[in-house]
Amino acid sequence: MTLYIGREASKLWKRICSETTTEINLLLDNWKYLFAGLIFQYIHGLAARGVHYLHRPGPTLQDLGFYVLPELGQDKAYISETVFTFVFLSFVLWTFHPFIFKSKKIYTVLIWCRVLACLVASQTLRIITFYSTQLPGPNYHCREGSKLATLPKPHSALEVLLINFPRGVIYGCGDLIFSSHMIFTLVFVLTYQKYGTRSCIKHFAWLVAIVQSLLIVASRKHYSVDVVVAWYTVNLVVFFIDKKLPELPDRSSGNLPMSLPLSTKDKDSKNKEENHKLLNGNSVDPADWRPRTQVNGKIQEDANGIHDSAMNGA
């Protein structure tokens, strides 16, 4: 038993070391995409902090979801946050599963490049929407009479740039018309829908996304329109980004992509160029290369060709 555990531990350690080397090579070539995506997460938080200064509390808008769904109350607001935390941590752990499990379909660095691209596009649209129109927030700390409903004017630029994380993010107001939690949830679910392998987990993920939507409205964190807009906008963003970005390489081939693979357009142009070379006789498949022998100034394909020429001469 001890020998078996030691053998499996040794295999696991070799797998982790091998995968770490692979991912480091990918990170060296694609770090700028990851860095830009992470920097934009700060920019998104900074924008949400800035719109809080513009927020003015007022009567809660009429909302169908508020009539249909029972109000959870301020003391149960943690439920939706707990569900979101579960989704977030589960997805992060899944993206790192190639370091542990044998069945590996994705590269961690490349999948996060794709996820961050979808997040950046969706969050850009979100920033545009809540700066275009400021609505009175339905959350409890955003209503009239709350000290957190409107932030006092900052004393310095540093006060704004620090964004008071995480309190400033949790108790933000004014960043409406688009649910930030639903952006992350839907991007994660759509990513696993495409690159995940367990159908039962895919179905469960969509169920959790629906539950998360209902909990956000029931907790009065967003209006129903914020959730609805997130559902169709994020799906459209992911659809168009999938069309523009290259497909992730197939790990079963065993080849390590040192950078992001070619896009569909680049692949098509490369295939056309290769076909053109083949038609003009300028390119030969290496698999068809054979040793050739020169006789009397002529290139013969193989030794049989030399023998036939000698017989004909005789």
mmCIF file with all atom_site columns, C-alpha atoms in Angstrom, residues 205-313:
data_model
loop_
_atom_site.group_PDB
_atom_site.id
_atom_site.type_symbol
_atom_site.label_atom_id
_atom_site.label_alt_id
_atom_site.label_comp_id
_atom_site.label_asym_id
_atom_site.label_entity_id
_atom_site.label_seq_id
_atom_site.pdbx_PDB_ins_code
_atom_site.Cartn_x
_atom_site.Cartn_y
_atom_site.Cartn_z
_atom_site.occupancy
_atom_site.B_iso_or_equiv
_atom_site.pdbx_formal_charge
_atom_site.auth_seq_id
_atom_site.auth_comp_id
_atom_site.auth_asym_id
_atom_site.auth_atom_id
_atom_site.pdbx_PDB_model_num
ATOM 1   C CA . ALA A 1 205 ? -23.726 25.180 -14.264 1.00 0.00 ? 205 ALA A CA 1
ATOM 2   C CA . TRP A 1 206 ? -26.642 26.558 -16.292 1.00 0.00 ? 206 TRP A CA 1
ATOM 3   C CA . LEU A 1 207 ? -28.987 25.809 -13.402 1.00 0.00 ? 207 LEU A CA 1
ATOM 4   C CA . VAL A 1 208 ? -26.702 27.700 -11.009 1.00 0.00 ? 208 VAL A CA 1
ATOM 5   C CA . ALA A 1 209 ? -26.593 30.652 -13.424 1.00 0.00 ? 209 ALA A CA 1
ATOM 6   C CA . ILE A 1 210 ? -30.411 30.811 -13.431 1.00 0.00 ? 210 ILE A CA 1
ATOM 7   C CA . VAL A 1 211 ? -30.538 30.580 -9.640  1.00 0.00 ? 211 VAL A CA 1
ATOM 8   C CA . GLN A 1 212 ? -27.888 33.303 -9.392  1.00 0.00 ? 212 GLN A CA 1
ATOM 9   C CA . SER A 1 213 ? -30.017 35.573 -11.604 1.00 0.00 ? 213 SER A CA 1
ATOM 10  C CA . LEU A 1 214 ? -33.074 35.121 -9.400  1.00 0.00 ? 214 LEU A CA 1
ATOM 11  C CA . LEU A 1 215 ? -31.079 35.641 -6.206  1.00 0.00 ? 215 LEU A CA 1
ATOM 12  C CA . ILE A 1 216 ? -29.624 38.920 -7.469  1.00 0.00 ? 216 ILE A CA 1
ATOM 13  C CA . VAL A 1 217 ? -33.114 40.313 -8.079  1.00 0.00 ? 217 VAL A CA 1
ATOM 14  C CA . ALA A 1 218 ? -34.532 38.836 -4.858  1.00 0.00 ? 218 ALA A CA 1
ATOM 15  C CA . SER A 1 219 ? -31.665 40.428 -2.910  1.00 0.00 ? 219 SER A CA 1
ATOM 16  C CA . ARG A 1 220 ? -32.492 43.790 -4.565  1.00 0.00 ? 220 ARG A CA 1
ATOM 17  C CA . LYS A 1 221 ? -28.893 44.162 -5.702  1.00 0.00 ? 221 LYS A CA 1
ATOM 18  C CA . HIS A 1 222 ? -29.942 44.916 -9.264  1.00 0.00 ? 222 HIS A CA 1
ATOM 19  C CA . TYR A 1 223 ? -33.070 45.576 -11.241 1.00 0.00 ? 223 TYR A CA 1
ATOM 20  C CA . SER A 1 224 ? -34.420 42.787 -13.431 1.00 0.00 ? 224 SER A CA 1
ATOM 21  C CA . VAL A 1 225 ? -33.302 44.662 -16.553 1.00 0.00 ? 225 VAL A CA 1
ATOM 22  C CA . ASP A 1 226 ? -29.685 44.477 -15.353 1.00 0.00 ? 226 ASP A CA 1
ATOM 23  C CA . VAL A 1 227 ? -29.862 40.686 -15.306 1.00 0.00 ? 227 VAL A CA 1
ATOM 24  C CA . VAL A 1 228 ? -31.736 40.463 -18.611 1.00 0.00 ? 228 VAL A CA 1
ATOM 25  C CA . VAL A 1 229 ? -29.252 42.731 -20.376 1.00 0.00 ? 229 VAL A CA 1
ATOM 26  C CA . ALA A 1 230 ? -26.368 40.659 -19.016 1.00 0.00 ? 230 ALA A CA 1
ATOM 27  C CA . TRP A 1 231 ? -27.907 37.406 -20.263 1.00 0.00 ? 231 TRP A CA 1
ATOM 28  C CA . TYR A 1 232 ? -28.210 38.377 -23.907 1.00 0.00 ? 232 TYR A CA 1
ATOM 29  C CA . THR A 1 233 ? -25.239 40.759 -24.106 1.00 0.00 ? 233 THR A CA 1
ATOM 30  C CA . VAL A 1 234 ? -22.670 38.375 -22.633 1.00 0.00 ? 234 VAL A CA 1
ATOM 31  C CA . ASN A 1 235 ? -23.865 35.572 -24.898 1.00 0.00 ? 235 ASN A CA 1
ATOM 32  C CA . LEU A 1 236 ? -23.482 37.839 -27.939 1.00 0.00 ? 236 LEU A CA 1
ATOM 33  C CA . VAL A 1 237 ? -20.055 39.050 -26.821 1.00 0.00 ? 237 VAL A CA 1
ATOM 34  C CA . VAL A 1 238 ? -18.779 35.497 -26.310 1.00 0.00 ? 238 VAL A CA 1
ATOM 35  C CA . PHE A 1 239 ? -20.246 34.441 -29.667 1.00 0.00 ? 239 PHE A CA 1
ATOM 36  C CA . PHE A 1 240 ? -18.466 37.195 -31.619 1.00 0.00 ? 240 PHE A CA 1
ATOM 37  C CA . ILE A 1 241 ? -15.193 36.819 -29.725 1.00 0.00 ? 241 ILE A CA 1
ATOM 38  C CA . ASP A 1 242 ? -15.223 33.084 -30.471 1.00 0.00 ? 242 ASP A CA 1
ATOM 39  C CA . LYS A 1 243 ? -15.506 34.003 -34.141 1.00 0.00 ? 243 LYS A CA 1
ATOM 40  C CA . LYS A 1 244 ? -12.527 36.362 -33.958 1.00 0.00 ? 244 LYS A CA 1
ATOM 41  C CA . LEU A 1 245 ? -10.189 34.496 -31.630 1.00 0.00 ? 245 LEU A CA 1
ATOM 42  C CA . PRO A 1 246 ? -8.376  31.326 -32.751 1.00 0.00 ? 246 PRO A CA 1
ATOM 43  C CA . GLU A 1 247 ? -9.469  27.960 -31.497 1.00 0.00 ? 247 GLU A CA 1
ATOM 44  C CA . LEU A 1 248 ? -7.531  26.452 -28.631 1.00 0.00 ? 248 LEU A CA 1
ATOM 45  C CA . PRO A 1 249 ? -5.057  23.793 -29.781 1.00 0.00 ? 249 PRO A CA 1
ATOM 46  C CA . ASP A 1 250 ? -5.898  20.125 -29.326 1.00 0.00 ? 250 ASP A CA 1
ATOM 47  C CA . ARG A 1 251 ? -3.798  18.689 -26.523 1.00 0.00 ? 251 ARG A CA 1
ATOM 48  C CA . SER A 1 252 ? -4.094  15.159 -27.915 1.00 0.00 ? 252 SER A CA 1
ATOM 49  C CA . SER A 1 253 ? -1.647  16.092 -30.685 1.00 0.00 ? 253 SER A CA 1
ATOM 50  C CA . GLY A 1 254 ? 1.094   16.569 -28.107 1.00 0.00 ? 254 GLY A CA 1
ATOM 51  C CA . ASN A 1 255 ? 2.447   19.707 -29.793 1.00 0.00 ? 255 ASN A CA 1
ATOM 52  C CA . LEU A 1 256 ? 3.127   22.708 -27.564 1.00 0.00 ? 256 LEU A CA 1
ATOM 53  C CA . PRO A 1 257 ? 1.875   26.034 -28.980 1.00 0.00 ? 257 PRO A CA 1
ATOM 54  C CA . MET A 1 258 ? 4.400   28.666 -27.946 1.00 0.00 ? 258 MET A CA 1
ATOM 55  C CA . SER A 1 259 ? 1.882   31.455 -28.539 1.00 0.00 ? 259 SER A CA 1
ATOM 56  C CA . LEU A 1 260 ? -1.739  31.927 -29.452 1.00 0.00 ? 260 LEU A CA 1
ATOM 57  C CA . PRO A 1 261 ? -2.546  29.782 -32.510 1.00 0.00 ? 261 PRO A CA 1
ATOM 58  C CA . LEU A 1 262 ? -3.404  31.231 -35.892 1.00 0.00 ? 262 LEU A CA 1
ATOM 59  C CA . SER A 1 263 ? -6.837  32.685 -36.393 1.00 0.00 ? 263 SER A CA 1
ATOM 60  C CA . THR A 1 264 ? -9.244  31.185 -38.909 1.00 0.00 ? 264 THR A CA 1
ATOM 61  C CA . LYS A 1 265 ? -8.406  33.891 -41.431 1.00 0.00 ? 265 LYS A CA 1
ATOM 62  C CA . ASP A 1 266 ? -4.676  33.290 -41.067 1.00 0.00 ? 266 ASP A CA 1
ATOM 63  C CA . LYS A 1 267 ? -5.206  29.557 -41.425 1.00 0.00 ? 267 LYS A CA 1
ATOM 64  C CA . ASP A 1 268 ? -7.183  30.028 -44.635 1.00 0.00 ? 268 ASP A CA 1
ATOM 65  C CA . SER A 1 269 ? -4.530  32.304 -46.151 1.00 0.00 ? 269 SER A CA 1
ATOM 66  C CA . LYS A 1 270 ? -1.793  29.856 -45.158 1.00 0.00 ? 270 LYS A CA 1
ATOM 67  C CA . ASN A 1 271 ? -3.662  26.920 -46.720 1.00 0.00 ? 271 ASN A CA 1
ATOM 68  C CA . LYS A 1 272 ? -4.200  28.903 -49.946 1.00 0.00 ? 272 LYS A CA 1
ATOM 69  C CA . GLU A 1 273 ? -0.507  29.731 -50.090 1.00 0.00 ? 273 GLU A CA 1
ATOM 70  C CA . GLU A 1 274 ? 0.469   26.080 -49.632 1.00 0.00 ? 274 GLU A CA 1
ATOM 71  C CA . ASN A 1 275 ? -1.987  24.942 -52.297 1.00 0.00 ? 275 ASN A CA 1
ATOM 72  C CA . HIS A 1 276 ? -0.615  27.544 -54.687 1.00 0.00 ? 276 HIS A CA 1
ATOM 73  C CA . LYS A 1 277 ? 2.923   26.284 -54.123 1.00 0.00 ? 277 LYS A CA 1
ATOM 74  C CA . LEU A 1 278 ? 1.858   22.693 -54.686 1.00 0.00 ? 278 LEU A CA 1
ATOM 75  C CA . LEU A 1 279 ? 0.138   23.550 -57.976 1.00 0.00 ? 279 LEU A CA 1
ATOM 76  C CA . ASN A 1 280 ? 3.257   25.354 -59.214 1.00 0.00 ? 280 ASN A CA 1
ATOM 77  C CA . GLY A 1 281 ? 5.532   22.551 -58.128 1.00 0.00 ? 281 GLY A CA 1
ATOM 78  C CA . ASN A 1 282 ? 7.402   24.736 -55.629 1.00 0.00 ? 282 ASN A CA 1
ATOM 79  C CA . SER A 1 283 ? 6.663   22.669 -52.573 1.00 0.00 ? 283 SER A CA 1
ATOM 80  C CA . VAL A 1 284 ? 6.887   18.993 -51.793 1.00 0.00 ? 284 VAL A CA 1
ATOM 81  C CA . ASP A 1 285 ? 5.515   17.161 -48.790 1.00 0.00 ? 285 ASP A CA 1
ATOM 82  C CA . PRO A 1 286 ? 8.474   16.009 -46.644 1.00 0.00 ? 286 PRO A CA 1
ATOM 83  C CA . ALA A 1 287 ? 6.784   12.623 -46.335 1.00 0.00 ? 287 ALA A CA 1
ATOM 84  C CA . ASP A 1 288 ? 7.304   12.136 -50.083 1.00 0.00 ? 288 ASP A CA 1
ATOM 85  C CA . TRP A 1 289 ? 11.014  12.892 -50.028 1.00 0.00 ? 289 TRP A CA 1
ATOM 86  C CA . ARG A 1 290 ? 13.030  9.902  -51.290 1.00 0.00 ? 290 ARG A CA 1
ATOM 87  C CA . PRO A 1 291 ? 16.737  9.441  -52.003 1.00 0.00 ? 291 PRO A CA 1
ATOM 88  C CA . ARG A 1 292 ? 17.549  10.195 -55.616 1.00 0.00 ? 292 ARG A CA 1
ATOM 89  C CA . THR A 1 293 ? 20.586  9.185  -57.686 1.00 0.00 ? 293 THR A CA 1
ATOM 90  C CA . GLN A 1 294 ? 22.104  11.159 -60.541 1.00 0.00 ? 294 GLN A CA 1
ATOM 91  C CA . VAL A 1 295 ? 23.013  9.169  -63.698 1.00 0.00 ? 295 VAL A CA 1
ATOM 92  C CA . ASN A 1 296 ? 24.299  10.770 -66.913 1.00 0.00 ? 296 ASN A CA 1
ATOM 93  C CA . GLY A 1 297 ? 23.143  14.191 -65.745 1.00 0.00 ? 297 GLY A CA 1
ATOM 94  C CA . LYS A 1 298 ? 19.571  13.015 -65.022 1.00 0.00 ? 298 LYS A CA 1
ATOM 95  C CA . ILE A 1 299 ? 17.863  12.705 -61.605 1.00 0.00 ? 299 ILE A CA 1
ATOM 96  C CA . GLN A 1 300 ? 16.335  9.291  -61.111 1.00 0.00 ? 300 GLN A CA 1
ATOM 97  C CA . GLU A 1 301 ? 13.752  8.536  -58.365 1.00 0.00 ? 301 GLU A CA 1
ATOM 98  C CA . ASP A 1 302 ? 15.360  5.326  -57.119 1.00 0.00 ? 302 ASP A CA 1
ATOM 99  C CA . ALA A 1 303 ? 17.699  2.480  -58.048 1.00 0.00 ? 303 ALA A CA 1
ATOM 100 C CA . ASN A 1 304 ? 15.010  0.729  -60.089 1.00 0.00 ? 304 ASN A CA 1
ATOM 101 C CA . GLY A 1 305 ? 14.961  3.695  -62.443 1.00 0.00 ? 305 GLY A CA 1
ATOM 102 C CA . ILE A 1 306 ? 18.703  3.330  -63.036 1.00 0.00 ? 306 ILE A CA 1
ATOM 103 C CA . HIS A 1 307 ? 18.346  -0.365 -63.756 1.00 0.00 ? 307 HIS A CA 1
ATOM 104 C CA . ASP A 1 308 ? 15.549  0.260  -66.276 1.00 0.00 ? 308 ASP A CA 1
ATOM 105 C CA . SER A 1 309 ? 17.621  2.898  -68.104 1.00 0.00 ? 309 SER A CA 1
ATOM 106 C CA . ALA A 1 310 ? 20.579  0.529  -68.353 1.00 0.00 ? 310 ALA A CA 1
ATOM 107 C CA . MET A 1 311 ? 18.384  -2.244 -69.777 1.00 0.00 ? 311 MET A CA 1
ATOM 108 C CA . ASN A 1 312 ? 16.869  0.121  -72.339 1.00 0.00 ? 312 ASN A CA 1
ATOM 109 C CA . GLY A 1 313 ? 20.340  1.281  -73.391 1.00 0.00 ? 313 GLY A CA 1
#
